[in-house]
Amino acid sequence: MMLPTHALVGLAVATPVAVVVPDLATPVLAGALLGGVFPDFDVVATHRRTLHYPTGYMLASIPAVALALVVGTPGIVAVASLLVAAAVHCRMDRYGGSHEFRPWERKSDRAVYDHVKGRWLRAKRWTRYDGAPEDLLVASVAGGVALLALSGSFRTITAITLGVAVVYTAFRRRLSDLAGMMVGRFRAATELLRIGCGRR
Ligand SMILES: [Zn+2]
């Protein structure tokens, strides 16, 4: 699923805690927001593998949540919230489309890498690809929950993230075409440069 959906689902999961314990709203929401997007920082490494731990985050979140319930300091609450949101992110990637340049072409079944099992988990495609209309629906429901229940800066962040989700969905396929065209031109230019250097 697209990054805005991960961010909004993270916020939606943390929202009940923020409402029930308003004193901890900032750490729980900030942790959830960061945890919701953090795994996708591996887009510059091996995407959906380097920072994606579908089992690891879930296992780590259990003692972290237990500690947060007992101690309840803002730092521990933020870490627990981050781990829960990261675990949800990796689960969501399993139920979305495959990890490939144009996931709607379905040339790959890879969804997310499970480091415990040592293999890629198969994409279930409940949402066909990141930026699909059904992905936007998930983002809208999660964002709706946060918009209704939150106030202040996190409500603003939610509204902006929802706007980004709408724009991304509108241009998702064209963005792939554009990126593909740019990569093609870059390869052609480097090939010309290589041939030119070879003649000297
Ligand atoms: Zn991801």
PDB file of C-alpha atoms and ligand atoms in Angstrom:
ATOM      1  CA  MET A   1       0.000   0.000   0.000  1.00  0.00           C
ATOM      2  CA  MET A   2       1.071   3.593  -0.512  1.00  0.00           C
ATOM      3  CA  LEU A   3       3.029   5.484   2.131  1.00  0.00           C
ATOM      4  CA  PRO A   4       0.141   7.852   3.063  1.00  0.00           C
ATOM      5  CA  THR A   5      -2.060   4.829   3.814  1.00  0.00           C
ATOM      6  CA  HIS A   6       0.604   3.425   6.140  1.00  0.00           C
ATOM      7  CA  ALA A   7       0.897   6.784   7.907  1.00  0.00           C
ATOM      8  CA  LEU A   8      -2.872   7.161   8.272  1.00  0.00           C
ATOM      9  CA  VAL A   9      -3.445   3.601   9.483  1.00  0.00           C
ATOM     10  CA  GLY A  10      -0.674   4.095  12.057  1.00  0.00           C
ATOM     11  CA  LEU A  11      -2.409   7.257  13.283  1.00  0.00           C
ATOM     12  CA  ALA A  12      -5.824   5.559  13.304  1.00  0.00           C
ATOM     13  CA  VAL A  13      -4.513   2.661  15.404  1.00  0.00           C
ATOM     14  CA  ALA A  14      -2.997   5.106  17.922  1.00  0.00           C
ATOM     15  CA  THR A  15      -6.011   7.445  17.993  1.00  0.00           C
ATOM     16  CA  PRO A  16      -8.064   5.545  20.639  1.00  0.00           C
ATOM     17  CA  VAL A  17      -5.067   5.659  23.008  1.00  0.00           C
ATOM     18  CA  ALA A  18      -4.604   9.376  22.331  1.00  0.00           C
ATOM     19  CA  VAL A  19      -8.293  10.006  23.097  1.00  0.00           C
ATOM     20  CA  VAL A  20      -8.392   7.906  26.276  1.00  0.00           C
ATOM     21  CA  VAL A  21      -5.033   9.176  27.619  1.00  0.00           C
ATOM     22  CA  PRO A  22      -4.702  12.720  26.234  1.00  0.00           C
ATOM     23  CA  ASP A  23      -1.535  13.366  28.267  1.00  0.00           C
ATOM     24  CA  LEU A  24       0.225  10.770  26.110  1.00  0.00           C
ATOM     25  CA  ALA A  25      -1.370  11.813  22.825  1.00  0.00           C
ATOM     26  CA  THR A  26       1.773  13.405  21.393  1.00  0.00           C
ATOM     27  CA  PRO A  27       4.199  10.498  22.001  1.00  0.00           C
ATOM     28  CA  VAL A  28       1.696   7.839  20.982  1.00  0.00           C
ATOM     29  CA  LEU A  29       0.719   9.665  17.762  1.00  0.00           C
ATOM     30  CA  ALA A  30       4.275  10.725  16.883  1.00  0.00           C
ATOM     31  CA  GLY A  31       5.499   7.159  17.461  1.00  0.00           C
ATOM     32  CA  ALA A  32       2.679   5.758  15.330  1.00  0.00           C
ATOM     33  CA  LEU A  33       3.314   8.200  12.510  1.00  0.00           C
ATOM     34  CA  LEU A  34       7.035   7.409  12.423  1.00  0.00           C
ATOM     35  CA  GLY A  35       6.449   3.666  12.781  1.00  0.00           C
ATOM     36  CA  GLY A  36       3.876   3.802  10.007  1.00  0.00           C
ATOM     37  CA  VAL A  37       6.358   5.180   7.472  1.00  0.00           C
ATOM     38  CA  PHE A  38       9.716   3.956   8.851  1.00  0.00           C
ATOM     39  CA  PRO A  39       9.885   0.535   7.110  1.00  0.00           C
ATOM     40  CA  ASP A  40       9.601   2.207   3.702  1.00  0.00           C
ATOM     41  CA  PHE A  41      12.835   4.137   4.274  1.00  0.00           C
ATOM     42  CA  ASP A  42      14.420   1.020   2.786  1.00  0.00           C
ATOM     43  CA  VAL A  43      13.299   2.171  -0.645  1.00  0.00           C
ATOM     44  CA  VAL A  44      16.947   3.269  -1.062  1.00  0.00           C
ATOM     45  CA  ALA A  45      18.173  -0.221  -0.097  1.00  0.00           C
ATOM     46  CA  THR A  46      16.326  -3.504  -0.721  1.00  0.00           C
ATOM     47  CA  HIS A  47      12.765  -2.277  -0.552  1.00  0.00           C
ATOM     48  CA  ARG A  48      10.363  -4.329   1.557  1.00  0.00           C
ATOM     49  CA  ARG A  49      13.264  -6.283   2.995  1.00  0.00           C
ATOM     50  CA  THR A  50      15.987  -4.168   4.653  1.00  0.00           C
ATOM     51  CA  LEU A  51      13.676  -2.434   7.163  1.00  0.00           C
ATOM     52  CA  HIS A  52      10.618  -4.665   6.853  1.00  0.00           C
ATOM     53  CA  TYR A  53      10.275  -7.205   9.688  1.00  0.00           C
ATOM     54  CA  PRO A  54       6.703  -8.551   9.654  1.00  0.00           C
ATOM     55  CA  THR A  55       7.431 -10.961  12.508  1.00  0.00           C
ATOM     56  CA  GLY A  56      10.215  -9.037  14.262  1.00  0.00           C
ATOM     57  CA  TYR A  57       8.284  -5.802  14.878  1.00  0.00           C
ATOM     58  CA  MET A  58       5.292  -7.769  16.150  1.00  0.00           C
ATOM     59  CA  LEU A  59       7.407  -9.772  18.606  1.00  0.00           C
ATOM     60  CA  ALA A  60       9.266  -6.650  19.762  1.00  0.00           C
ATOM     61  CA  SER A  61       6.025  -4.724  20.253  1.00  0.00           C
ATOM     62  CA  ILE A  62       4.643  -7.189  22.848  1.00  0.00           C
ATOM     63  CA  PRO A  63       7.164  -6.429  25.664  1.00  0.00           C
ATOM     64  CA  ALA A  64       7.278  -2.766  24.588  1.00  0.00           C
ATOM     65  CA  VAL A  65       3.493  -2.371  24.961  1.00  0.00           C
ATOM     66  CA  ALA A  66       3.578  -4.269  28.273  1.00  0.00           C
ATOM     67  CA  LEU A  67       6.338  -1.952  29.533  1.00  0.00           C
ATOM     68  CA  ALA A  68       4.413   1.111  28.313  1.00  0.00           C
ATOM     69  CA  LEU A  69       1.323  -0.066  30.217  1.00  0.00           C
ATOM     70  CA  VAL A  70       3.349  -0.481  33.420  1.00  0.00           C
ATOM     71  CA  VAL A  71       5.768   2.464  33.226  1.00  0.00           C
ATOM     72  CA  GLY A  72       3.979   4.793  30.803  1.00  0.00           C
ATOM     73  CA  THR A  73       6.724   7.354  30.270  1.00  0.00           C
ATOM     74  CA  PRO A  74       6.405   9.337  27.001  1.00  0.00           C
ATOM     75  CA  GLY A  75       9.596   7.810  25.555  1.00  0.00           C
ATOM     76  CA  ILE A  76       8.545   4.204  26.182  1.00  0.00           C
ATOM     77  CA  VAL A  77       5.025   4.917  24.924  1.00  0.00           C
ATOM     78  CA  ALA A  78       6.463   6.412  21.719  1.00  0.00           C
ATOM     79  CA  VAL A  79       8.720   3.394  21.125  1.00  0.00           C
ATOM     80  CA  ALA A  80       5.870   0.949  21.784  1.00  0.00           C
ATOM     81  CA  SER A  81       3.612   2.886  19.431  1.00  0.00           C
ATOM     82  CA  LEU A  82       6.341   2.968  16.761  1.00  0.00           C
ATOM     83  CA  LEU A  83       6.820  -0.805  16.939  1.00  0.00           C
ATOM     84  CA  VAL A  84       3.080  -1.504  16.739  1.00  0.00           C
ATOM     85  CA  ALA A  85       2.675   0.798  13.731  1.00  0.00           C
ATOM     86  CA  ALA A  86       5.726  -0.744  12.001  1.00  0.00           C
ATOM     87  CA  ALA A  87       4.287  -4.232  12.617  1.00  0.00           C
ATOM     88  CA  VAL A  88       0.943  -3.146  11.135  1.00  0.00           C
ATOM     89  CA  HIS A  89       2.779  -1.603   8.150  1.00  0.00           C
ATOM     90  CA  CYS A  90       4.550  -4.895   7.336  1.00  0.00           C
ATOM     91  CA  ARG A  91       1.297  -6.864   7.696  1.00  0.00           C
ATOM     92  CA  MET A  92      -0.441  -4.395   5.379  1.00  0.00           C
ATOM     93  CA  ASP A  93       2.266  -4.871   2.739  1.00  0.00           C
ATOM     94  CA  ARG A  94       1.425  -8.590   2.774  1.00  0.00           C
ATOM     95  CA  TYR A  95      -2.219  -7.880   1.934  1.00  0.00           C
ATOM     96  CA  GLY A  96      -1.393  -5.359  -0.778  1.00  0.00           C
ATOM     97  CA  GLY A  97       0.098  -5.812  -4.231  1.00  0.00           C
ATOM     98  CA  SER A  98       3.459  -7.239  -5.212  1.00  0.00           C
ATOM     99  CA  HIS A  99       6.812  -5.498  -4.923  1.00  0.00           C
ATOM    100  CA  GLU A 100       7.561  -4.562  -8.530  1.00  0.00           C
ATOM    101  CA  PHE A 101       7.774  -1.489 -10.748  1.00  0.00           C
ATOM    102  CA  ARG A 102       4.251  -1.877 -12.169  1.00  0.00           C
ATOM    103  CA  PRO A 103       2.459  -4.094  -9.634  1.00  0.00           C
ATOM    104  CA  TRP A 104      -0.752  -4.136 -11.703  1.00  0.00           C
ATOM    105  CA  GLU A 105       1.125  -6.269 -14.284  1.00  0.00           C
ATOM    106  CA  ARG A 106       1.522  -9.022 -11.651  1.00  0.00           C
ATOM    107  CA  LYS A 107       4.891 -10.298 -12.852  1.00  0.00           C
ATOM    108  CA  SER A 108       6.004 -10.970  -9.270  1.00  0.00           C
ATOM    109  CA  ASP A 109       4.342 -12.486  -6.215  1.00  0.00           C
ATOM    110  CA  ARG A 110       6.762 -10.943  -3.731  1.00  0.00           C
ATOM    111  CA  ALA A 111       5.022  -8.867  -1.048  1.00  0.00           C
ATOM    112  CA  VAL A 112       7.389  -8.497   1.895  1.00  0.00           C
ATOM    113  CA  TYR A 113      10.434 -10.388   3.174  1.00  0.00           C
ATOM    114  CA  ASP A 114      10.066 -12.374   6.371  1.00  0.00           C
ATOM    115  CA  HIS A 115      13.497 -12.522   8.017  1.00  0.00           C
ATOM    116  CA  VAL A 116      12.357 -15.215  10.479  1.00  0.00           C
ATOM    117  CA  LYS A 117      11.105 -17.572   7.770  1.00  0.00           C
ATOM    118  CA  GLY A 118      13.947 -16.512   5.455  1.00  0.00           C
ATOM    119  CA  ARG A 119      11.739 -16.007   2.413  1.00  0.00           C
ATOM    120  CA  TRP A 120       9.487 -13.551   0.620  1.00  0.00           C
ATOM    121  CA  LEU A 121       5.817 -13.719   1.613  1.00  0.00           C
ATOM    122  CA  ARG A 122       3.352 -13.915  -1.248  1.00  0.00           C
ATOM    123  CA  ALA A 123       1.240 -10.846  -2.071  1.00  0.00           C
ATOM    124  CA  LYS A 124      -2.419 -11.381  -1.232  1.00  0.00           C
ATOM    125  CA  ARG A 125      -3.539  -8.378  -3.353  1.00  0.00           C
ATOM    126  CA  TRP A 126      -6.544  -7.387  -1.229  1.00  0.00           C
ATOM    127  CA  THR A 127      -5.582  -3.993  -2.585  1.00  0.00           C
ATOM    128  CA  ARG A 128      -4.174  -4.588  -6.067  1.00  0.00           C
ATOM    129  CA  TYR A 129      -1.292  -2.098  -5.902  1.00  0.00           C
ATOM    130  CA  ASP A 130      -0.131   0.993  -4.010  1.00  0.00           C
ATOM    131  CA  GLY A 131      -2.210   3.912  -5.194  1.00  0.00           C
ATOM    132  CA  ALA A 132      -5.145   1.743  -6.345  1.00  0.00           C
ATOM    133  CA  PRO A 133      -8.639   3.124  -5.630  1.00  0.00           C
ATOM    134  CA  GLU A 134      -9.167   0.506  -2.898  1.00  0.00           C
ATOM    135  CA  ASP A 135      -5.886   1.625  -1.308  1.00  0.00           C
ATOM    136  CA  LEU A 136      -7.285   5.162  -1.223  1.00  0.00           C
ATOM    137  CA  LEU A 137     -10.439   3.767   0.392  1.00  0.00           C
ATOM    138  CA  VAL A 138      -8.359   2.273   3.225  1.00  0.00           C
ATOM    139  CA  ALA A 139      -6.507   5.593   3.576  1.00  0.00           C
ATOM    140  CA  SER A 140      -9.808   7.491   3.661  1.00  0.00           C
ATOM    141  CA  VAL A 141     -11.348   5.298   6.368  1.00  0.00           C
ATOM    142  CA  ALA A 142      -8.209   5.486   8.535  1.00  0.00           C
ATOM    143  CA  GLY A 143      -7.844   9.215   7.887  1.00  0.00           C
ATOM    144  CA  GLY A 144     -11.535   9.734   8.667  1.00  0.00           C
ATOM    145  CA  VAL A 145     -11.113   8.140  12.093  1.00  0.00           C
ATOM    146  CA  ALA A 146      -8.128  10.383  12.883  1.00  0.00           C
ATOM    147  CA  LEU A 147      -9.817  13.511  11.488  1.00  0.00           C
ATOM    148  CA  LEU A 148     -12.925  12.976  13.592  1.00  0.00           C
ATOM    149  CA  ALA A 149     -11.116  12.197  16.831  1.00  0.00           C
ATOM    150  CA  LEU A 150      -7.962  14.324  16.741  1.00  0.00           C
ATOM    151  CA  SER A 151      -7.329  18.028  16.921  1.00  0.00           C
ATOM    152  CA  GLY A 152      -4.380  20.387  16.501  1.00  0.00           C
ATOM    153  CA  SER A 153      -1.248  19.544  14.536  1.00  0.00           C
ATOM    154  CA  PHE A 154      -1.979  15.819  14.132  1.00  0.00           C
ATOM    155  CA  ARG A 155      -5.370  16.661  12.608  1.00  0.00           C
ATOM    156  CA  THR A 156      -3.585  18.965  10.147  1.00  0.00           C
ATOM    157  CA  ILE A 157      -1.019  16.257   9.356  1.00  0.00           C
ATOM    158  CA  THR A 158      -3.877  13.817   8.748  1.00  0.00           C
ATOM    159  CA  ALA A 159      -5.627  16.200   6.344  1.00  0.00           C
ATOM    160  CA  ILE A 160      -2.408  16.894   4.391  1.00  0.00           C
ATOM    161  CA  THR A 161      -1.575  13.170   4.227  1.00  0.00           C
ATOM    162  CA  LEU A 162      -5.059  12.429   2.893  1.00  0.00           C
ATOM    163  CA  GLY A 163      -4.540  15.097   0.219  1.00  0.00           C
ATOM    164  CA  VAL A 164      -1.228  13.490  -0.787  1.00  0.00           C
ATOM    165  CA  ALA A 165      -2.989  10.101  -0.973  1.00  0.00           C
ATOM    166  CA  VAL A 166      -5.615  11.492  -3.363  1.00  0.00           C
ATOM    167  CA  VAL A 167      -3.002  13.089  -5.650  1.00  0.00           C
ATOM    168  CA  TYR A 168      -0.783   9.971  -5.599  1.00  0.00           C
ATOM    169  CA  THR A 169      -3.754   7.765  -6.495  1.00  0.00           C
ATOM    170  CA  ALA A 170      -4.717  10.071  -9.354  1.00  0.00           C
ATOM    171  CA  PHE A 171      -1.237   9.954 -10.914  1.00  0.00           C
ATOM    172  CA  ARG A 172       0.086   6.541  -9.756  1.00  0.00           C
ATOM    173  CA  ARG A 173       0.227   4.831 -13.158  1.00  0.00           C
ATOM    174  CA  ARG A 174       1.483   7.922 -14.972  1.00  0.00           C
ATOM    175  CA  LEU A 175       4.250   8.292 -12.365  1.00  0.00           C
ATOM    176  CA  SER A 176       5.467   4.778 -13.235  1.00  0.00           C
ATOM    177  CA  ASP A 177       5.453   5.602 -16.940  1.00  0.00           C
ATOM    178  CA  LEU A 178       7.353   8.836 -16.280  1.00  0.00           C
ATOM    179  CA  ALA A 179       9.925   7.096 -14.054  1.00  0.00           C
ATOM    180  CA  GLY A 180      10.338   4.332 -16.657  1.00  0.00           C
ATOM    181  CA  MET A 181      10.891   6.892 -19.409  1.00  0.00           C
ATOM    182  CA  MET A 182      13.487   8.773 -17.331  1.00  0.00           C
ATOM    183  CA  VAL A 183      15.362   5.562 -16.494  1.00  0.00           C
ATOM    184  CA  GLY A 184      15.337   4.634 -20.212  1.00  0.00           C
ATOM    185  CA  ARG A 185      16.751   8.015 -21.222  1.00  0.00           C
ATOM    186  CA  PHE A 186      19.393   7.856 -18.504  1.00  0.00           C
ATOM    187  CA  ARG A 187      20.511   4.410 -19.707  1.00  0.00           C
ATOM    188  CA  ALA A 188      20.606   5.613 -23.329  1.00  0.00           C
ATOM    189  CA  ALA A 189      22.669   8.665 -22.336  1.00  0.00           C
ATOM    190  CA  THR A 190      25.170   6.600 -20.314  1.00  0.00           C
ATOM    191  CA  GLU A 191      25.445   4.120 -23.206  1.00  0.00           C
ATOM    192  CA  LEU A 192      26.207   6.961 -25.654  1.00  0.00           C
ATOM    193  CA  LEU A 193      28.771   8.348 -23.225  1.00  0.00           C
ATOM    194  CA  ARG A 194      30.376   4.891 -22.878  1.00  0.00           C
ATOM    195  CA  ILE A 195      30.578   4.471 -26.680  1.00  0.00           C
ATOM    196  CA  GLY A 196      31.988   8.019 -27.035  1.00  0.00           C
ATOM    197  CA  CYS A 197      34.687   7.341 -24.431  1.00  0.00           C
ATOM    198  CA  GLY A 198      35.549   4.020 -26.125  1.00  0.00           C
ATOM    199  CA  ARG A 199      36.302   5.782 -29.435  1.00  0.00           C
ATOM    200  CA  ARG A 200      38.863   8.117 -27.919  1.00  0.00           C
TER     201      ARG A 200
HETATM  202 ZN    ZN B   1       6.339  -1.130   3.159  1.00  0.00          ZN
END
